[in-house]
Amino acid sequence: MEAKLSGLLVEENKEVRKRKTNMVNYDLVFMFVFIALLLVLYVRNRKNIQFQGLMALYRTKLGINFSKKAAGRFPRFFRYFGYLSIILGFVGMIIISYVLVTGGINLLTKPNAQPVVAPVLPFVHIPGLPTLLFTYWIIGIFVVAVIHELSHAFLSSLYGVKVKSSGFAFLGPIPAAFVEPDEKQLAKKKKPEQLAVLAAGSTSNIVTGLVFLIVLLFILTPAVLSVSTFDIRITEVVNNTPADFAGLGKGMLIKEIGGMPAENISRIFETLKPNQKLNIITDKGNFNLVTAENPENKTKGYIGISIEVEAKPKSENSKTSFAILIWVQRLFLWLFVLSLGIALVNLLPLGPIDGGRMFHVVLGYITEDEKKKNFIFKSVTLISLFFIILNLSPYIIRFFNWLIGLGA
């Protein structure tokens, strides 16, 4: 294992982490308030709430007239967007299917392999990402769902498919949005038009996800850097490596490496060669070592540490702006992750979701035999479901271990 740095985010120092812990506590309070409000909403509007299995649906007409007007005013734009949606939809389907299959195979064959999918729920730790606060989660789900469903409505209106209703859905406290096009009308449309309607939601999430990423990289991250100063802390020392032999330890702050300030550590690690003498200055003293060969690339040098970059305000005056910018930066990161993740998962060739329905439409180009079509569709759905469960298995095992621990 070597040093790992993220170009998007920095970790907070102890003082900021303490404030973050308080933020998590406030976030828990907000979560319980939100659940309580949902219960009140249900009691007051239970006559207007319908259930489909475990899903509670609150139907409205929100956005329907808007989608009709928008599609009528900009038909060329939405037509080209439909073409783009078909292309990106199938590209996304291939990508997520490949990622799921290779990720599942790696879990079965490589001892230290990490799952490629994770349950995106509040406070569930996902390696490489900051804590998903409930506020990030609820804002992200709402934004992504509204964009996704409105896009379905725009393309439905463009091709003359009636949108019967729109609204909000809840699986317990987990929110979603939906639009309900007339399925009989949609099934009578040409296959490319059906595909455009089905793929529009995920395509819009991919496009807006990239917008969130651009804002994160080029606006928010420079803003955070402008009010921050940094410490480089060792978080892990691998046994029997140059760092271990030299006496470096977990928790040490790195000041200099090879005569260069620790702020340049990313560039330093990129240029390391095997058998290179290195002097590392920390808050606990000076350490000399000779780099080894990197196990993953023998042309690169290897020290044997993992690090994190701890950000802190430059001054007392910048504490408030630093805290606000860090919060907004995290929000946009999660908007990007949720947009891309939800888009790709929806493109899986799986049962009733958008990707599954797209795959079913495409099967119509291959065969008119309904039995053969349904057999292929069900087989691919089961394979997709198997690889999803396989990739989620580490989290499922962890959850059951947690339940066993509670009962012990």
Coordinates of C-alpha atoms in Angstrom, one line a residue:
M1 CA 0.0 0.0 0.0
E2 CA 1.4 3.4 -0.9
A3 CA 0.3 6.9 -0.1
K4 CA -3.2 7.8 -1.4
L5 CA -4.3 11.3 -2.2
S6 CA -7.6 12.6 -3.5
G7 CA -7.6 15.5 -6.0
L8 CA -11.2 16.3 -5.0
L9 CA -11.2 16.4 -1.2
V10 CA -9.1 16.9 1.8
E11 CA -9.5 15.4 5.3
E12 CA -10.1 17.7 8.2
N13 CA -7.8 18.1 11.2
K14 CA -8.8 17.1 14.7
E15 CA -10.5 20.4 15.5
V16 CA -12.6 20.3 12.3
R17 CA -13.4 16.6 12.9
K18 CA -14.8 17.6 16.3
R19 CA -17.1 20.1 14.6
K20 CA -17.9 17.4 12.1
T21 CA -18.9 15.0 14.9
N22 CA -21.3 17.7 16.2
M23 CA -22.6 18.1 12.7
V24 CA -23.3 14.4 12.5
N25 CA -25.2 14.7 15.8
Y26 CA -27.3 17.5 14.4
D27 CA -27.8 15.5 11.3
L28 CA -29.2 12.6 13.3
V29 CA -31.7 15.0 14.9
F30 CA -32.7 16.3 11.5
M31 CA -33.1 12.7 10.2
F32 CA -35.6 11.9 13.1
V33 CA -37.4 15.2 12.5
F34 CA -37.7 14.3 8.8
I35 CA -39.1 10.8 9.6
A36 CA -41.6 12.4 12.0
L37 CA -42.8 14.8 9.4
L38 CA -43.2 11.9 6.9
L39 CA -45.4 10.2 9.5
V40 CA -47.5 13.4 9.9
L41 CA -47.8 13.7 6.1
Y42 CA -49.0 10.2 5.9
V43 CA -51.6 10.5 8.6
R44 CA -53.0 13.8 7.1
N45 CA -53.0 12.5 3.5
R46 CA -53.5 8.8 3.8
K47 CA -56.6 8.9 1.6
N48 CA -54.4 10.2 -1.3
I49 CA -51.5 7.7 -0.7
Q50 CA -51.6 4.4 -2.5
F51 CA -49.4 1.4 -1.9
Q52 CA -47.7 -0.8 -4.5
G53 CA -46.0 -3.5 -2.6
L54 CA -43.8 -1.8 0.0
M55 CA -43.8 1.5 -1.9
A56 CA -46.0 4.3 -0.9
L57 CA -47.1 6.6 -3.8
Y58 CA -48.3 10.2 -3.5
R59 CA -49.7 11.1 -6.9
T60 CA -49.8 14.7 -8.1
K61 CA -49.8 16.6 -11.4
L62 CA -46.6 18.5 -10.6
G63 CA -44.4 19.3 -13.6
I64 CA -46.8 17.7 -16.2
N65 CA -47.9 21.0 -17.8
F66 CA -44.3 22.3 -17.6
S67 CA -43.0 19.3 -19.4
K68 CA -45.6 19.7 -22.2
K69 CA -44.8 23.4 -22.6
A70 CA -41.0 22.8 -22.6
A71 CA -41.2 19.9 -25.1
G72 CA -43.5 22.0 -27.4
R73 CA -41.3 25.0 -27.3
F74 CA -37.9 23.2 -27.8
P75 CA -38.8 20.1 -29.8
R76 CA -35.5 20.1 -31.7
F77 CA -33.4 20.2 -28.5
F78 CA -35.3 17.4 -26.9
R79 CA -35.3 15.3 -30.1
Y80 CA -31.5 15.5 -30.2
F81 CA -31.4 14.9 -26.4
G82 CA -33.4 11.7 -27.1
Y83 CA -30.8 10.6 -29.7
L84 CA -28.0 11.3 -27.2
S85 CA -30.0 9.4 -24.5
I86 CA -30.1 6.2 -26.6
I87 CA -26.4 6.3 -27.2
L88 CA -25.4 7.1 -23.6
G89 CA -28.0 4.7 -22.3
F90 CA -26.5 1.7 -24.0
V91 CA -22.9 2.8 -23.4
G92 CA -23.8 3.2 -19.7
M93 CA -25.5 -0.3 -19.7
I94 CA -22.3 -1.9 -21.1
I95 CA -20.1 0.0 -18.6
I96 CA -22.1 -0.9 -15.5
S97 CA -22.6 -4.5 -16.6
Y98 CA -18.8 -4.9 -17.2
V99 CA -18.0 -3.2 -13.8
L100 CA -20.4 -5.5 -12.0
V101 CA -19.2 -8.7 -13.5
T102 CA -15.5 -7.9 -13.2
G103 CA -16.0 -6.6 -9.6
G104 CA -17.9 -9.8 -8.7
I105 CA -15.2 -12.1 -10.2
N106 CA -12.5 -10.1 -8.3
L107 CA -14.4 -10.6 -5.0
L108 CA -14.4 -14.3 -5.6
T109 CA -10.8 -14.6 -6.8
K110 CA -8.8 -11.8 -5.0
P111 CA -8.6 -11.8 -1.2
N112 CA -8.3 -8.0 -0.8
A113 CA -10.7 -7.0 -3.6
Q114 CA -13.2 -4.2 -2.7
P115 CA -16.8 -4.3 -3.9
V116 CA -17.5 -2.0 -6.8
V117 CA -21.0 -1.1 -5.6
A118 CA -22.1 0.0 -2.1
P119 CA -25.5 0.8 -0.4
V120 CA -25.7 4.6 -0.6
L121 CA -27.4 5.2 2.8
P122 CA -26.7 7.8 5.5
F123 CA -23.7 7.1 7.7
V124 CA -22.6 3.9 5.7
H125 CA -18.9 4.2 5.2
I126 CA -17.7 3.9 1.6
P127 CA -13.9 3.7 1.2
G128 CA -12.5 6.8 -0.5
L129 CA -15.5 9.0 0.2
P130 CA -16.5 11.2 3.2
T131 CA -19.3 10.5 5.5
L132 CA -22.7 10.6 3.8
L133 CA -24.7 12.9 6.1
F134 CA -28.4 12.6 6.1
T135 CA -28.7 16.2 4.8
Y136 CA -26.4 15.3 1.8
W137 CA -28.4 12.2 1.2
I138 CA -31.9 13.7 1.3
I139 CA -30.9 16.7 -0.9
G140 CA -29.0 14.5 -3.3
I141 CA -31.8 11.9 -3.7
F142 CA -34.4 14.7 -4.2
V143 CA -32.3 16.6 -6.8
V144 CA -31.3 13.4 -8.7
A145 CA -34.8 12.0 -8.7
V146 CA -36.5 15.2 -9.8
I147 CA -34.1 15.6 -12.7
H148 CA -34.4 12.0 -13.7
E149 CA -38.2 11.9 -13.7
L150 CA -38.7 15.3 -15.4
S151 CA -36.5 14.1 -18.2
H152 CA -38.8 11.1 -18.7
A153 CA -41.7 13.5 -18.8
F154 CA -40.1 15.8 -21.3
L155 CA -39.5 13.0 -23.8
S156 CA -42.9 11.5 -23.2
S157 CA -44.5 14.8 -24.0
L158 CA -42.3 15.2 -27.1
Y159 CA -43.5 11.9 -28.6
G160 CA -47.1 12.4 -27.6
V161 CA -47.2 10.0 -24.8
K162 CA -49.7 11.1 -22.1
V163 CA -48.2 11.5 -18.6
K164 CA -51.0 10.4 -16.3
S165 CA -49.5 11.5 -13.0
S166 CA -46.3 12.5 -11.2
G167 CA -45.4 12.6 -7.6
F168 CA -43.3 11.2 -4.8
A169 CA -42.7 7.7 -3.6
F170 CA -41.4 6.4 -0.3
L171 CA -39.9 3.0 0.6
G172 CA -40.0 3.6 4.3
P173 CA -38.1 6.8 4.8
I174 CA -36.2 6.5 1.5
P175 CA -37.7 9.0 -0.9
A176 CA -38.0 8.9 -4.7
A177 CA -39.9 10.8 -7.4
F178 CA -41.8 9.3 -10.3
V179 CA -43.8 10.2 -13.5
E180 CA -46.3 7.8 -14.9
P181 CA -46.6 7.8 -18.7
D182 CA -49.4 5.9 -20.3
E183 CA -47.6 2.5 -20.9
K184 CA -50.1 1.4 -23.6
Q185 CA -49.4 4.6 -25.6
L186 CA -45.6 4.2 -25.1
A187 CA -45.7 0.6 -26.2
K188 CA -47.2 1.6 -29.5
K189 CA -44.5 4.1 -30.3
K190 CA -41.5 3.3 -32.6
K191 CA -38.7 1.5 -30.8
P192 CA -36.3 4.4 -31.0
E193 CA -38.9 6.7 -29.4
Q194 CA -39.5 4.2 -26.6
L195 CA -35.7 3.9 -26.0
A196 CA -35.3 7.7 -25.9
V197 CA -38.1 8.0 -23.3
L198 CA -36.6 5.2 -21.1
A199 CA -33.0 6.4 -21.4
A200 CA -33.7 10.1 -20.8
G201 CA -33.7 10.0 -17.0
S202 CA -30.3 8.4 -16.7
T203 CA -28.8 10.5 -19.4
S204 CA -29.9 13.7 -17.7
N205 CA -28.4 12.4 -14.4
I206 CA -25.0 11.7 -16.2
V207 CA -25.0 15.2 -17.8
T208 CA -25.9 17.0 -14.6
G209 CA -23.5 14.8 -12.6
L210 CA -20.7 16.1 -14.9
V211 CA -21.9 19.6 -14.2
F212 CA -21.7 19.0 -10.5
L213 CA -18.2 17.6 -10.9
I214 CA -17.0 20.7 -12.9
V215 CA -18.3 23.0 -10.2
L216 CA -16.6 20.8 -7.6
L217 CA -13.2 20.8 -9.4
F218 CA -13.0 24.3 -10.7
I219 CA -15.0 26.4 -8.3
L220 CA -15.4 24.8 -4.9
T221 CA -12.1 23.0 -4.5
P222 CA -10.0 26.1 -5.3
A223 CA -12.2 28.1 -2.9
V224 CA -11.5 25.6 -0.1
L225 CA -7.8 25.7 -0.9
S226 CA -7.8 29.5 -0.7
V227 CA -8.9 29.5 3.0
S228 CA -7.0 26.3 4.1
T229 CA -3.7 25.2 5.2
F230 CA -2.7 21.5 5.4
D231 CA -1.0 18.8 7.4
I232 CA 0.2 15.5 5.9
R233 CA -0.5 12.7 8.4
I234 CA 0.6 9.0 8.2
T235 CA -2.5 6.8 8.7
E236 CA -0.8 3.4 8.1
V237 CA 2.6 1.9 8.0
V238 CA 2.9 -1.5 6.2
N239 CA 4.9 -4.1 8.0
N240 CA 8.3 -5.1 6.6
T241 CA 8.6 -2.0 4.3
P242 CA 11.2 0.8 4.1
A243 CA 8.9 3.0 6.2
D244 CA 8.6 0.3 8.9
F245 CA 12.3 -0.5 9.0
A246 CA 13.1 3.3 9.3
G247 CA 10.8 3.6 12.3
L248 CA 8.0 5.8 10.8
G249 CA 4.8 5.4 12.7
K250 CA 1.0 6.0 12.4
G251 CA -0.1 9.5 13.3
M252 CA 3.2 11.3 12.5
L253 CA 3.0 14.5 10.6
I254 CA 5.3 14.8 7.6
K255 CA 7.1 18.1 7.2
E256 CA 9.5 17.4 4.4
I257 CA 10.4 14.5 2.1
G258 CA 13.8 14.5 0.3
G259 CA 14.2 18.2 1.0
M260 CA 10.8 19.2 -0.5
P261 CA 7.9 20.5 1.5
A262 CA 5.2 18.0 2.4
E263 CA 2.7 20.0 0.3
N264 CA 4.3 18.6 -2.8
I265 CA 3.9 15.0 -1.6
S266 CA 1.7 13.9 -4.5
R267 CA 4.4 14.9 -7.0
I268 CA 7.1 13.4 -4.8
F269 CA 5.5 10.0 -4.8
E270 CA 4.9 10.1 -8.5
T271 CA 8.6 10.6 -9.2
L272 CA 10.0 8.1 -6.7
K273 CA 12.4 5.4 -8.0
P274 CA 13.5 2.1 -6.5
N275 CA 16.7 2.2 -4.3
Q276 CA 16.4 5.9 -3.9
K277 CA 17.7 7.4 -0.6
L278 CA 15.2 9.5 1.2
N279 CA 15.2 11.7 4.2
I280 CA 11.7 12.2 5.8
I281 CA 11.3 15.0 8.4
T282 CA 8.3 14.6 10.7
D283 CA 7.0 16.1 13.9
K284 CA 8.7 13.2 15.7
G285 CA 12.1 13.5 14.2
N286 CA 14.1 12.7 11.0
F287 CA 14.0 9.3 9.3
N288 CA 16.3 7.9 6.6
L289 CA 15.3 5.1 4.3
V290 CA 15.9 3.5 0.9
T291 CA 12.9 3.0 -1.3
A292 CA 11.9 -0.5 -2.5
E293 CA 10.2 -1.5 -5.7
N294 CA 6.5 -0.8 -5.9
P295 CA 4.6 -4.1 -5.9
E296 CA 2.2 -2.8 -8.6
N297 CA 4.9 -1.1 -10.8
K298 CA 8.5 -2.2 -10.4
T299 CA 9.7 1.0 -12.1
K300 CA 8.3 3.1 -9.2
G301 CA 9.7 3.6 -5.7
Y302 CA 7.8 2.3 -2.7
I303 CA 7.9 3.5 0.9
G304 CA 5.0 1.6 2.5
I305 CA 2.7 4.3 4.0
S306 CA -0.8 5.6 3.6
I307 CA -1.5 9.2 4.3
E308 CA -4.3 11.7 4.6
V309 CA -4.3 15.4 3.9
E310 CA -5.8 17.3 6.9
A311 CA -7.2 20.7 6.1
K312 CA -7.7 23.4 8.6
P313 CA -8.6 27.1 8.4
K314 CA -5.7 29.5 7.6
S315 CA -6.8 31.9 10.4
E316 CA -9.5 32.5 13.0
N317 CA -11.2 34.9 10.5
S318 CA -11.5 32.1 7.9
K319 CA -13.1 29.5 10.2
T320 CA -16.7 30.2 9.2
S321 CA -16.0 30.4 5.5
F322 CA -13.8 27.2 5.7
A323 CA -16.6 25.3 7.4
I324 CA -19.3 26.4 4.9
L325 CA -17.1 25.7 1.9
I326 CA -16.2 22.2 3.2
W327 CA -19.9 21.5 3.7
V328 CA -20.8 22.7 0.2
Q329 CA -17.9 20.9 -1.3
R330 CA -19.0 17.6 0.3
L331 CA -22.5 18.2 -0.9
F332 CA -21.4 18.6 -4.6
L333 CA -19.2 15.6 -4.3
W334 CA -22.2 13.5 -3.2
L335 CA -24.5 15.1 -5.9
F336 CA -21.9 13.9 -8.5
V337 CA -21.6 10.4 -6.9
L338 CA -25.4 10.0 -6.5
S339 CA -26.1 11.3 -10.1
L340 CA -23.6 9.0 -11.7
G341 CA -24.4 6.0 -9.5
I342 CA -28.2 6.2 -9.8
A343 CA -27.9 6.7 -13.5
L344 CA -25.7 3.7 -14.1
V345 CA -27.7 1.4 -11.8
N346 CA -30.9 2.4 -13.6
L347 CA -29.2 1.4 -16.9
L348 CA -28.6 -2.2 -15.7
P349 CA -30.5 -4.8 -17.9
L350 CA -32.6 -5.7 -14.8
G351 CA -36.3 -6.3 -14.6
P352 CA -38.6 -3.3 -14.4
I353 CA -36.0 -0.5 -14.2
D354 CA -35.1 1.7 -17.2
G355 CA -32.2 -0.4 -18.4
G356 CA -34.2 -3.6 -18.2
R357 CA -37.0 -2.1 -20.2
M358 CA -34.6 -0.8 -22.8
F359 CA -33.1 -4.3 -23.1
H360 CA -36.6 -5.7 -23.6
V361 CA -37.3 -3.2 -26.4
V362 CA -34.0 -4.1 -28.1
L363 CA -34.9 -7.8 -27.9
G364 CA -37.8 -6.9 -30.3
Y365 CA -35.2 -6.2 -33.0
I366 CA -33.7 -9.7 -32.4
T367 CA -36.8 -11.9 -32.2
E368 CA -40.5 -11.7 -32.5
D369 CA -40.9 -14.9 -30.5
E370 CA -42.3 -13.8 -27.1
K371 CA -41.3 -16.9 -25.3
K372 CA -37.7 -16.6 -26.5
K373 CA -37.7 -12.9 -25.7
N374 CA -39.0 -13.4 -22.2
F375 CA -36.5 -16.3 -21.6
I376 CA -33.5 -14.1 -22.6
F377 CA -34.9 -11.1 -20.6
K378 CA -35.5 -13.2 -17.4
S379 CA -32.1 -14.8 -17.7
V380 CA -30.2 -11.5 -18.1
T381 CA -32.2 -10.1 -15.2
L382 CA -31.3 -13.0 -12.9
I383 CA -27.6 -12.7 -13.9
S384 CA -27.6 -8.9 -13.1
L385 CA -29.4 -9.5 -9.8
F386 CA -26.8 -12.2 -8.9
F387 CA -23.8 -9.9 -9.5
I388 CA -25.5 -7.0 -7.6
I389 CA -26.0 -9.3 -4.5
L390 CA -22.4 -10.6 -4.9
N391 CA -21.0 -7.1 -5.0
L392 CA -23.1 -6.1 -2.0
S393 CA -22.2 -9.3 0.0
P394 CA -19.4 -7.7 2.1
Y395 CA -21.9 -5.1 3.3
I396 CA -24.6 -7.7 3.8
I397 CA -22.1 -9.8 5.9
R398 CA -21.1 -6.7 7.9
F399 CA -24.7 -5.9 8.6
F400 CA -25.5 -9.4 9.9
N401 CA -22.3 -9.4 12.0
W402 CA -23.5 -6.1 13.5
L403 CA -26.9 -7.7 14.3
I404 CA -25.2 -10.7 15.9
G405 CA -23.1 -8.2 17.9
L406 CA -26.2 -6.5 19.2
G407 CA -27.7 -9.8 20.3
A408 CA -24.5 -11.0 22.0

